[in-house]
Tab-separated table of C-alpha atoms and ligand atoms in Angstrom:
chain	number	residue	atom	x	y	z
A	1	MET	CA	-27.619	28.565	22.432
A	2	GLY	CA	-24.415	28.860	20.339
A	3	ASP	CA	-23.132	31.849	18.356
A	4	THR	CA	-24.144	32.738	14.822
A	5	LYS	CA	-21.428	33.643	12.372
A	6	HIS	CA	-22.219	35.144	8.966
A	7	SER	CA	-19.879	35.216	5.938
A	8	LYS	CA	-20.185	35.949	2.269
A	9	VAL	CA	-18.548	32.595	1.529
A	10	LEU	CA	-18.487	29.553	3.737
A	11	ILE	CA	-15.991	26.887	2.765
A	12	ILE	CA	-16.609	23.448	4.207
A	13	GLY	CA	-13.482	21.283	4.217
A	14	SER	CA	-9.754	21.819	4.622
A	15	GLY	CA	-8.140	19.679	1.936
A	16	PRO	CA	-6.437	21.101	-1.159
A	17	ALA	CA	-9.837	22.148	-2.589
A	18	GLY	CA	-10.939	23.993	0.548
A	19	TYR	CA	-7.636	25.798	1.175
A	20	THR	CA	-7.234	26.811	-2.464
A	21	ALA	CA	-10.819	28.158	-2.518
A	22	ALA	CA	-9.917	30.054	0.659
A	23	VAL	CA	-6.844	31.657	-0.882
A	24	TYR	CA	-8.775	32.838	-3.947
A	25	ALA	CA	-11.848	33.960	-1.994
A	26	SER	CA	-9.682	35.886	0.462
A	27	ARG	CA	-7.799	37.624	-2.328
A	28	ALA	CA	-11.163	38.541	-3.852
A	29	MET	CA	-11.904	40.368	-0.548
A	30	LEU	CA	-14.774	37.993	0.248
A	31	GLU	CA	-13.547	37.369	3.821
A	32	PRO	CA	-14.306	33.638	3.729
A	33	VAL	CA	-14.851	31.424	6.730
A	34	LEU	CA	-13.423	27.912	6.374
A	35	VAL	CA	-14.577	25.079	8.654
A	36	GLN	CA	-11.924	22.372	8.808
A	37	GLY	CA	-13.837	19.251	9.823
A	38	ILE	CA	-12.459	16.344	11.782
A	39	GLN	CA	-9.517	15.859	9.430
A	40	PRO	CA	-7.747	19.239	9.194
A	41	GLY	CA	-5.707	19.147	5.984
A	42	GLY	CA	-7.738	16.312	4.472
A	43	GLN	CA	-6.545	13.039	2.984
A	44	LEU	CA	-2.944	14.095	2.361
A	45	THR	CA	-2.395	14.206	6.096
A	46	ILE	CA	-2.484	10.404	6.185
A	47	THR	CA	0.171	9.863	3.589
A	48	THR	CA	3.954	10.375	3.509
A	49	GLU	CA	5.759	11.520	0.342
A	50	VAL	CA	3.815	13.414	-2.274
A	51	GLU	CA	5.780	13.421	-5.501
A	52	ASN	CA	3.368	15.036	-7.933
A	53	TRP	CA	2.599	18.380	-6.372
A	54	PRO	CA	4.102	20.873	-8.856
A	55	GLY	CA	6.990	22.831	-7.402
A	56	ASP	CA	7.971	20.138	-4.892
A	57	THR	CA	9.936	17.181	-6.207
A	58	GLU	CA	8.972	15.543	-2.939
A	59	VAL	CA	7.036	16.870	0.037
A	60	GLN	CA	5.464	15.171	3.035
A	61	GLY	CA	1.641	15.267	2.776
A	62	PRO	CA	1.076	16.689	6.292
A	63	GLU	CA	3.726	19.361	5.723
A	64	LEU	CA	2.148	20.430	2.421
A	65	MET	CA	-1.235	20.782	4.108
A	66	VAL	CA	0.192	22.865	6.947
A	67	ARG	CA	1.680	25.159	4.318
A	68	MET	CA	-1.675	25.448	2.564
A	69	GLU	CA	-3.394	26.285	5.837
A	70	GLU	CA	-0.790	28.936	6.602
A	71	HIS	CA	-1.228	30.417	3.143
A	72	ALA	CA	-4.993	30.602	3.498
A	73	ARG	CA	-4.678	32.180	6.950
A	74	ALA	CA	-2.047	34.675	5.809
A	75	VAL	CA	-4.298	36.083	3.106
A	76	GLY	CA	-7.162	36.580	5.542
A	77	THR	CA	-9.263	33.431	5.732
A	78	GLU	CA	-10.920	32.794	9.097
A	79	ILE	CA	-10.164	29.128	9.765
A	80	ILE	CA	-12.361	27.401	12.310
A	81	SER	CA	-11.875	24.064	13.971
A	82	ASP	CA	-15.399	22.637	13.818
A	83	HIS	CA	-17.390	19.951	12.003
A	84	ILE	CA	-20.587	20.788	10.137
A	85	GLN	CA	-23.316	18.387	11.169
A	86	SER	CA	-26.182	19.777	9.037
A	87	LEU	CA	-26.603	22.136	6.132
A	88	ASP	CA	-29.813	23.882	5.070
A	89	LEU	CA	-29.632	24.900	1.410
A	90	SER	CA	-33.392	25.566	1.011
A	91	HIS	CA	-33.080	29.333	1.377
A	92	ARG	CA	-30.493	32.079	1.459
A	93	PRO	CA	-28.557	32.826	3.485
A	94	PHE	CA	-27.611	29.150	3.657
A	95	THR	CA	-27.333	27.778	7.178
A	96	ALA	CA	-24.842	25.280	8.552
A	97	LYS	CA	-24.766	23.964	12.103
A	98	GLY	CA	-21.474	22.984	13.708
A	99	ASP	CA	-20.792	20.400	16.384
A	100	SER	CA	-19.507	23.303	18.482
A	101	GLY	CA	-23.022	24.789	18.609
A	102	THR	CA	-22.122	27.602	16.226
A	103	THR	CA	-24.558	28.376	13.402
A	104	TYR	CA	-22.863	29.505	10.197
A	105	THR	CA	-24.864	31.530	7.703
A	106	ALA	CA	-23.480	32.382	4.271
A	107	ASP	CA	-24.472	33.935	0.957
A	108	ALA	CA	-22.513	31.288	-0.934
A	109	VAL	CA	-21.138	27.908	0.067
A	110	ILE	CA	-18.200	25.987	-1.345
A	111	LEU	CA	-18.442	22.330	-0.513
A	112	ALA	CA	-14.999	20.715	-0.297
A	113	THR	CA	-15.662	17.749	1.990
A	114	GLY	CA	-13.557	15.346	-0.096
A	115	ALA	CA	-13.692	11.628	0.324
A	116	GLN	CA	-13.213	8.909	2.922
A	117	ALA	CA	-11.884	5.395	2.904
A	118	LYS	CA	-14.157	2.612	1.699
A	119	TRP	CA	-14.450	-0.644	3.593
A	120	LEU	CA	-15.214	-4.147	2.357
A	121	GLY	CA	-18.346	-4.340	4.490
A	122	LEU	CA	-17.515	-7.658	6.166
A	123	PRO	CA	-18.767	-8.264	9.735
A	124	SER	CA	-15.313	-9.594	10.669
A	125	GLU	CA	-13.693	-6.397	9.274
A	126	GLU	CA	-15.918	-4.338	11.503
A	127	LYS	CA	-15.170	-6.548	14.499
A	128	PHE	CA	-11.388	-6.117	14.177
A	129	LYS	CA	-11.295	-2.414	13.225
A	130	GLY	CA	-8.682	-0.906	15.519
A	131	PHE	CA	-7.543	-4.408	16.519
A	132	GLY	CA	-5.537	-5.249	13.382
A	133	VAL	CA	-7.833	-3.904	10.700
A	134	SER	CA	-6.929	-0.434	9.427
A	135	ALA	CA	-7.371	1.859	6.421
A	136	CYS	CA	-4.261	3.905	7.113
A	137	ALA	CA	-0.783	2.404	6.930
A	138	THR	CA	0.832	5.739	7.753
A	139	CYS	CA	-1.170	5.877	10.992
A	140	ASP	CA	-0.850	2.240	12.042
A	141	GLY	CA	2.091	0.680	10.169
A	142	PHE	CA	4.471	1.224	13.053
A	143	PHE	CA	2.556	-1.334	15.172
A	144	TYR	CA	3.542	-4.182	12.823
A	145	ARG	CA	7.317	-4.155	13.145
A	146	GLY	CA	8.661	-7.605	12.244
A	147	GLN	CA	5.176	-8.990	11.571
A	148	GLU	CA	3.307	-10.090	8.495
A	149	VAL	CA	0.604	-7.835	7.042
A	150	VAL	CA	-1.914	-7.950	4.189
A	151	VAL	CA	-3.089	-5.100	2.019
A	152	ILE	CA	-6.140	-5.338	-0.242
A	153	GLY	CA	-6.624	-3.152	-3.321
A	154	GLY	CA	-4.953	-2.444	-6.668
A	155	GLY	CA	-4.853	1.353	-6.900
A	156	ASN	CA	-2.238	3.931	-6.005
A	157	THR	CA	-3.280	3.906	-2.359
A	158	ALA	CA	-2.941	0.112	-1.998
A	159	VAL	CA	0.505	0.076	-3.634
A	160	GLU	CA	1.760	3.052	-1.615
A	161	GLU	CA	0.431	1.502	1.585
A	162	ALA	CA	2.109	-1.808	0.760
A	163	LEU	CA	5.422	-0.131	0.022
A	164	PHE	CA	5.228	1.973	3.179
A	165	LEU	CA	4.496	-1.133	5.257
A	166	THR	CA	7.698	-2.809	4.008
A	167	ASN	CA	9.498	-0.323	6.277
A	168	PHE	CA	8.129	-2.193	9.300
A	169	ALA	CA	6.654	-5.567	8.376
A	170	SER	CA	8.604	-8.769	7.714
A	171	LYS	CA	6.309	-9.549	4.759
A	172	VAL	CA	3.543	-7.684	2.912
A	173	THR	CA	0.988	-9.613	0.870
A	174	LEU	CA	-0.977	-7.510	-1.563
A	175	ILE	CA	-4.293	-9.089	-2.516
A	176	HIS	CA	-6.026	-7.837	-5.631
A	177	ARG	CA	-9.221	-9.001	-7.300
A	178	ARG	CA	-7.795	-8.856	-10.842
A	179	ASP	CA	-4.495	-9.852	-12.464
A	180	SER	CA	-3.232	-6.328	-13.037
A	181	LEU	CA	-3.004	-3.205	-10.899
A	182	ARG	CA	-4.519	0.166	-11.725
A	183	ALA	CA	-1.766	1.985	-9.802
A	184	GLU	CA	0.700	4.210	-11.683
A	185	LYS	CA	3.420	2.247	-13.460
A	186	ILE	CA	6.237	3.837	-11.417
A	187	LEU	CA	4.608	2.604	-8.225
A	188	GLN	CA	4.019	-0.852	-9.687
A	189	HIS	CA	7.681	-1.026	-10.611
A	190	ARG	CA	8.739	-0.246	-7.053
A	191	LEU	CA	6.322	-2.795	-5.696
A	192	PHE	CA	7.355	-5.657	-7.971
A	193	LYS	CA	11.030	-5.260	-7.177
A	194	ASN	CA	10.559	-5.121	-3.381
A	195	PRO	CA	11.626	-8.482	-1.940
A	196	LYS	CA	9.272	-8.176	1.044
A	197	VAL	CA	6.182	-8.015	-1.173
A	198	GLU	CA	4.150	-10.952	-2.370
A	199	LEU	CA	1.139	-10.626	-4.665
A	200	LEU	CA	-2.007	-12.703	-4.565
A	201	TRP	CA	-3.808	-12.012	-7.829
A	202	ASP	CA	-7.486	-12.664	-8.637
A	203	HIS	CA	-8.532	-12.933	-5.003
A	204	THR	CA	-10.940	-11.131	-2.734
A	205	VAL	CA	-11.006	-11.306	1.034
A	206	GLU	CA	-14.129	-12.901	2.423
A	207	GLU	CA	-13.247	-13.028	6.112
A	208	VAL	CA	-10.798	-11.592	8.615
A	209	ILE	CA	-9.776	-14.295	11.053
A	210	GLY	CA	-8.687	-13.516	14.574
A	211	GLY	CA	-8.536	-14.329	18.233
A	212	GLU	CA	-10.988	-13.177	20.909
A	213	ASN	CA	-8.814	-12.806	23.959
A	214	PRO	CA	-7.050	-10.543	23.298
A	215	LEU	CA	-9.027	-9.361	20.246
A	216	GLY	CA	-6.635	-9.357	17.301
A	217	VAL	CA	-6.176	-10.332	13.659
A	218	GLU	CA	-4.437	-13.608	12.843
A	219	GLY	CA	-5.056	-13.828	9.120
A	220	VAL	CA	-7.453	-13.382	6.221
A	221	ARG	CA	-9.405	-15.917	4.195
A	222	ALA	CA	-9.084	-15.077	0.521
A	223	ARG	CA	-11.199	-16.562	-2.287
A	224	HIS	CA	-10.119	-16.968	-5.902
A	225	VAL	CA	-12.581	-14.979	-7.981
A	226	GLU	CA	-12.979	-17.707	-10.641
A	227	THR	CA	-12.287	-21.071	-9.012
A	228	GLY	CA	-13.577	-20.181	-5.556
A	229	ALA	CA	-10.478	-21.816	-4.040
A	230	ILE	CA	-9.721	-20.555	-0.527
A	231	THR	CA	-6.284	-19.394	0.596
A	232	GLU	CA	-5.624	-18.417	4.172
A	233	VAL	CA	-2.949	-15.771	4.554
A	234	PRO	CA	-1.543	-15.346	8.062
A	235	CYS	CA	-1.090	-11.738	9.181
A	236	LYS	CA	-1.301	-9.509	12.238
A	237	GLY	CA	-2.408	-6.439	10.309
A	238	PHE	CA	-4.967	-6.132	7.518
A	239	PHE	CA	-4.984	-2.856	5.591
A	240	VAL	CA	-8.004	-2.047	3.455
A	241	ALA	CA	-7.072	0.225	0.543
A	242	ILE	CA	-9.936	-0.241	-1.930
A	243	GLY	CA	-10.613	3.393	-2.666
A	244	HIS	CA	-12.550	6.271	-1.278
A	245	ALA	CA	-16.189	7.352	-1.303
A	246	PRO	CA	-17.249	10.993	-1.580
A	247	ALA	CA	-18.203	12.614	1.728
A	248	ASN	CA	-21.664	13.699	0.611
A	249	GLU	CA	-23.573	13.256	3.878
A	250	LEU	CA	-24.424	16.960	4.181
A	251	VAL	CA	-25.985	17.229	0.718
A	252	LYS	CA	-26.992	13.745	-0.444
A	253	ASP	CA	-30.709	14.478	-0.031
A	254	ARG	CA	-30.492	17.961	-1.549
A	255	LEU	CA	-28.037	17.884	-4.480
A	256	GLU	CA	-27.907	15.658	-7.507
A	257	LEU	CA	-25.338	12.864	-7.243
A	258	HIS	CA	-23.899	10.452	-9.793
A	259	ASN	CA	-21.294	7.703	-10.274
A	260	GLY	CA	-21.685	6.355	-6.755
A	261	GLY	CA	-22.400	9.534	-4.833
A	262	TYR	CA	-20.280	12.294	-6.369
A	263	VAL	CA	-21.952	15.709	-6.473
A	264	VAL	CA	-23.007	16.700	-9.993
A	265	THR	CA	-21.689	20.017	-11.212
A	266	LYS	CA	-22.350	21.967	-14.371
A	267	PRO	CA	-19.852	21.034	-17.135
A	268	ASP	CA	-16.586	23.001	-16.832
A	269	SER	CA	-17.831	24.512	-13.581
A	270	THR	CA	-18.215	23.870	-9.849
A	271	ALA	CA	-21.830	25.113	-9.822
A	272	THR	CA	-24.270	22.599	-8.381
A	273	SER	CA	-28.019	22.473	-9.028
A	274	ILE	CA	-28.524	25.128	-6.304
A	275	PRO	CA	-27.434	28.674	-7.207
A	276	GLY	CA	-24.774	29.861	-4.814
A	277	VAL	CA	-23.666	26.360	-3.849
A	278	PHE	CA	-20.418	25.138	-5.406
A	279	ALA	CA	-18.655	21.802	-5.066
A	280	ALA	CA	-14.947	21.186	-5.544
A	281	GLY	CA	-12.391	18.403	-5.210
A	282	ASP	CA	-12.903	14.725	-4.505
A	283	LEU	CA	-16.523	15.353	-3.504
A	284	THR	CA	-17.364	15.936	-7.136
A	285	ASP	CA	-14.537	14.272	-9.076
A	286	HIS	CA	-14.885	10.542	-9.761
A	287	ILE	CA	-12.131	10.554	-12.394
A	288	TYR	CA	-8.901	12.301	-11.394
A	289	ARG	CA	-9.050	12.601	-7.555
A	290	GLN	CA	-5.683	14.261	-7.196
A	291	ALA	CA	-4.469	17.024	-4.906
A	292	VAL	CA	-3.679	19.277	-7.853
A	293	THR	CA	-7.044	18.791	-9.551
A	294	SER	CA	-8.814	19.358	-6.251
A	295	ALA	CA	-6.876	22.563	-5.776
A	296	GLY	CA	-7.821	23.615	-9.313
A	297	MET	CA	-11.487	23.054	-8.581
A	298	GLY	CA	-11.146	24.970	-5.330
A	299	CYS	CA	-9.882	27.912	-7.373
A	300	MET	CA	-12.809	27.580	-9.772
A	301	GLY	CA	-15.290	27.430	-6.866
A	302	ALA	CA	-13.995	30.677	-5.382
A	303	LEU	CA	-13.989	32.496	-8.712
A	304	GLU	CA	-17.493	31.295	-9.450
A	305	ALA	CA	-18.702	32.255	-5.963
A	306	GLU	CA	-17.261	35.731	-6.469
A	307	LYS	CA	-19.101	36.081	-9.801
A	308	PHE	CA	-22.326	34.733	-8.293
A	309	LEU	CA	-22.202	37.197	-5.389
A	310	ALA	CA	-21.462	40.103	-7.733
A	311	GLU	CA	-24.551	39.192	-9.790
A	312	GLN	CA	-26.862	38.881	-6.788
A	313	VAL	CA	-30.402	40.034	-7.410
A	314	GLU	CA	-32.504	40.753	-4.331
A	315	GLY	CA	-35.565	38.552	-3.959
A	316	GLU	CA	-34.406	35.842	-6.381
A	317	ASP	CA	-35.995	32.421	-5.795
A	318	VAL	CA	-32.894	30.524	-4.695
A	319	SER	CA	-34.609	27.182	-4.298
A	320	ALA	CA	-35.309	26.933	-8.047
A	321	PRO	CA	-32.804	24.874	-9.998
A	322	LEU	CA	-30.511	26.664	-12.405
A	323	GLY	CA	-31.343	26.746	-16.101
A	324	TYR	CA	-28.973	23.879	-16.782
A	325	GLY	CA	-30.886	21.552	-14.402
A	326	ALA	CA	-32.040	19.227	-17.197
A	327	GLU	CA	-28.552	19.047	-18.617
A	328	VAL	CA	-27.102	18.163	-15.197
A	329	ALA	CA	-29.815	15.571	-14.562
A	330	GLY	CA	-28.980	14.023	-17.930
A	331	ALA	CA	-25.350	13.726	-16.943
A	332	ALA	CA	-26.368	11.821	-13.826
A	333	GLU	CA	-27.944	8.957	-15.712
B	401	FAD	P1	-9.898	15.973	1.200
B	401	FAD	O1	-8.430	16.023	1.139
B	401	FAD	O2	-10.576	14.643	1.255
B	401	FAD	O3	-10.388	16.851	2.415
B	401	FAD	C1	-11.729	16.884	2.813
B	401	FAD	C2	-11.872	17.844	3.963
B	401	FAD	O4	-13.267	18.010	4.254
B	401	FAD	C3	-11.219	17.405	5.240
B	401	FAD	O5	-10.511	18.489	5.782
B	401	FAD	C4	-12.395	17.059	6.180
B	401	FAD	O6	-12.111	17.334	7.539
B	401	FAD	C5	-13.448	18.032	5.651
B	401	FAD	N1	-14.813	17.651	5.963
B	401	FAD	C6	-15.486	16.522	5.585
B	401	FAD	N2	-16.746	16.521	6.075
B	401	FAD	C7	-16.869	17.713	6.748
B	401	FAD	C8	-17.926	18.308	7.490
B	401	FAD	N3	-19.109	17.712	7.616
B	401	FAD	N4	-17.707	19.499	8.100
B	401	FAD	C9	-16.514	20.133	7.919
B	401	FAD	N5	-15.472	19.631	7.214
B	401	FAD	C10	-15.667	18.436	6.649
B	401	FAD	N6	-3.173	12.893	-4.540
B	401	FAD	C11	-2.094	13.370	-5.169
B	401	FAD	O7	-2.246	14.240	-6.041
B	401	FAD	N7	-0.815	12.923	-4.872
B	401	FAD	C12	-0.593	11.994	-3.918
B	401	FAD	O8	0.539	11.600	-3.723
B	401	FAD	C13	-1.702	11.468	-3.214
B	401	FAD	N8	-1.519	10.595	-2.245
B	401	FAD	C14	-2.592	10.113	-1.551
B	401	FAD	C15	-2.382	9.185	-0.523
B	401	FAD	C16	-3.424	8.716	0.192
B	401	FAD	C17	-3.209	7.683	1.272
B	401	FAD	C18	-4.756	9.148	-0.096
B	401	FAD	C19	-5.928	8.622	0.702
B	401	FAD	C20	-5.002	10.044	-1.125
B	401	FAD	C21	-3.909	10.543	-1.862
B	401	FAD	N9	-4.076	11.452	-2.906
B	401	FAD	C22	-3.009	11.956	-3.565
B	401	FAD	C23	-5.404	11.979	-3.252
B	401	FAD	C24	-5.594	13.373	-2.585
B	401	FAD	O9	-5.300	13.279	-1.211
B	401	FAD	C25	-7.031	13.851	-2.793
B	401	FAD	O10	-7.309	13.909	-4.172
B	401	FAD	C26	-7.217	15.241	-2.193
B	401	FAD	O11	-6.832	15.295	-0.830
B	401	FAD	C27	-8.675	15.672	-2.284
B	401	FAD	O12	-8.762	16.968	-1.762
B	401	FAD	P2	-10.137	17.573	-1.252
B	401	FAD	O13	-9.808	18.984	-0.844
B	401	FAD	O14	-11.179	17.372	-2.278
B	401	FAD	O15	-10.600	16.714	-0.007
B	402	NAP	P1	-8.883	3.542	-6.647
B	402	NAP	O1	-7.944	4.111	-7.668
B	402	NAP	O2	-10.356	3.695	-6.859
B	402	NAP	O3	-8.517	1.992	-6.515
B	402	NAP	C1	-9.278	1.152	-5.691
B	402	NAP	C2	-8.756	-0.275	-5.841
B	402	NAP	O4	-9.454	-1.138	-4.933
B	402	NAP	C3	-8.939	-0.812	-7.246
B	402	NAP	O5	-7.818	-1.539	-7.639
B	402	NAP	C4	-10.164	-1.719	-7.110
B	402	NAP	O6	-10.122	-2.806	-7.964
B	402	NAP	C5	-10.052	-2.188	-5.679
B	402	NAP	N1	-11.357	-2.470	-5.076
B	402	NAP	C6	-12.425	-1.635	-5.037
B	402	NAP	N2	-13.458	-2.210	-4.370
B	402	NAP	C7	-12.990	-3.442	-3.981
B	402	NAP	C8	-13.573	-4.482	-3.252
B	402	NAP	N3	-14.843	-4.387	-2.751
B	402	NAP	N4	-12.861	-5.587	-3.006
B	402	NAP	C9	-11.580	-5.693	-3.487
B	402	NAP	N5	-10.952	-4.709	-4.183
B	402	NAP	C10	-11.662	-3.598	-4.449
B	402	NAP	O7	-8.596	4.141	-5.203
B	402	NAP	P2	-7.245	4.685	-4.507
B	402	NAP	O8	-6.130	3.784	-4.792
B	402	NAP	O9	-7.632	4.951	-3.072
B	402	NAP	O10	-6.999	6.068	-5.216
B	402	NAP	C11	-8.020	7.086	-5.143
B	402	NAP	C12	-7.558	8.300	-5.908
B	402	NAP	O11	-6.489	8.938	-5.199
B	402	NAP	C13	-7.051	7.927	-7.289
B	402	NAP	O12	-7.454	8.895	-8.203
B	402	NAP	C14	-5.556	7.926	-7.125
B	402	NAP	O13	-4.850	8.215	-8.320
B	402	NAP	C15	-5.362	9.027	-6.064
B	402	NAP	N6	-4.114	8.731	-5.363
B	402	NAP	C16	-2.971	9.182	-5.947
B	402	NAP	C17	-1.761	8.867	-5.404
B	402	NAP	C18	-0.546	9.337	-6.107
B	402	NAP	O14	-0.658	10.125	-7.020
B	402	NAP	N7	0.647	8.913	-5.712
B	402	NAP	C19	-1.699	8.091	-4.227
B	402	NAP	C20	-2.871	7.618	-3.663
B	402	NAP	C21	-4.093	7.941	-4.272
B	402	NAP	P3	-10.238	-2.665	-9.547
B	402	NAP	O15	-8.887	-2.179	-10.010
B	402	NAP	O16	-10.554	-4.037	-10.014
B	402	NAP	O17	-11.337	-1.656	-9.800
């Protein structure tokens, strides 16, 4: 049997939300425990330049996250390399079980599990994952030196991935299902003026084409959204950049969710429908999904956890929803 570790505040996740919550909770003398998960540092560790983190005109994503970790550790957070596989929120103390065998108990929990890449859901995409199909240009772009690649998506991630891939690839085709991008204008400007980039508007990808022996991508079959006309685009790498889904696995059967799986919180708060459980960052934010907003919510989560713990009443029925339950449920519709 593994160890049991108790804390006043358990923070699950090590992105900007988790580390910021850790800094504030530590400085409130709550001696938080933070469990990092399988992606220490979160989503920013798979990008390169971050140009909108205040105080840094430009900083590498992985470097920024190392600094956040060091900050959290320096103010007293216990940072643990583990992944939470289950979470029992039915009674207090709350109980989380880690892959390591450790059981974590806590008087309050801050959920900061963020989001993960979405996939198109095609059988051929699944077949070639790791053999030409990727959701991370920073991780895999290097393999496509001098080759043609395709990126699908129209948001900031897709445009950044496409631009990053021009460092290696001979040609980058960006396929988007509409005739305009939702990415920031400054990124669009860089994309449009890059001679290696070609855009295929109003298309979706319906199949990844490839060889069996060796297994590898040779192109994608794209369909025009209105005419249905098929265009085959040759490529050795296919990068899916169609957004991210909230990592709600631990709580999807226990907490209210809305807008495609984001955890519902009380307005202007990180409080969830269970007293003592707070949610911050991309797990709960379907609108902004930025490092700085996630960090801000991490701060709110820690301050609210501190207030909650200070107001603790022995014997309270913690499984009952908070008074704003109806209001939150209404927001979910
Ligand atoms: P995340 O960063 O998603 O971190 C989630 C954490 O939870 C991870 O550490 C993970 O290991 C952990 N976790 C998940 N499940 C478990 C579990 N069961 N047990 C334990 N831990 C768990 N935003 C910007 O502001 N500027 C940018 O330039 C920018 N660039 C981006 C580039 C890319 C390629 C991507 C994908 C995103 C970018 N973003 C950017 C968005 C930004 O990264 C996110 O908004 C931000 O990281 C969200 O922070 P978070 O703390 O909510 O979660
Ligand atoms: P996003 O903004 O949600 O964009 C997803 C894109 O994929 C959209 O263009 C969408 O098309 C398209 N798409 C979705 N499902 C699709 C499907 N099944 N088939 C084809 N196309 C599909 O996601 P993101 O770009 O990953 O960004 C996520 C968040 O992180 C955003 O808030 C973003 O601002 C932030 N971020 C910020 C930066 C930065 O600040 N530099 C960098 C990266 C990410 P439609 O446009 O038609 O909906």
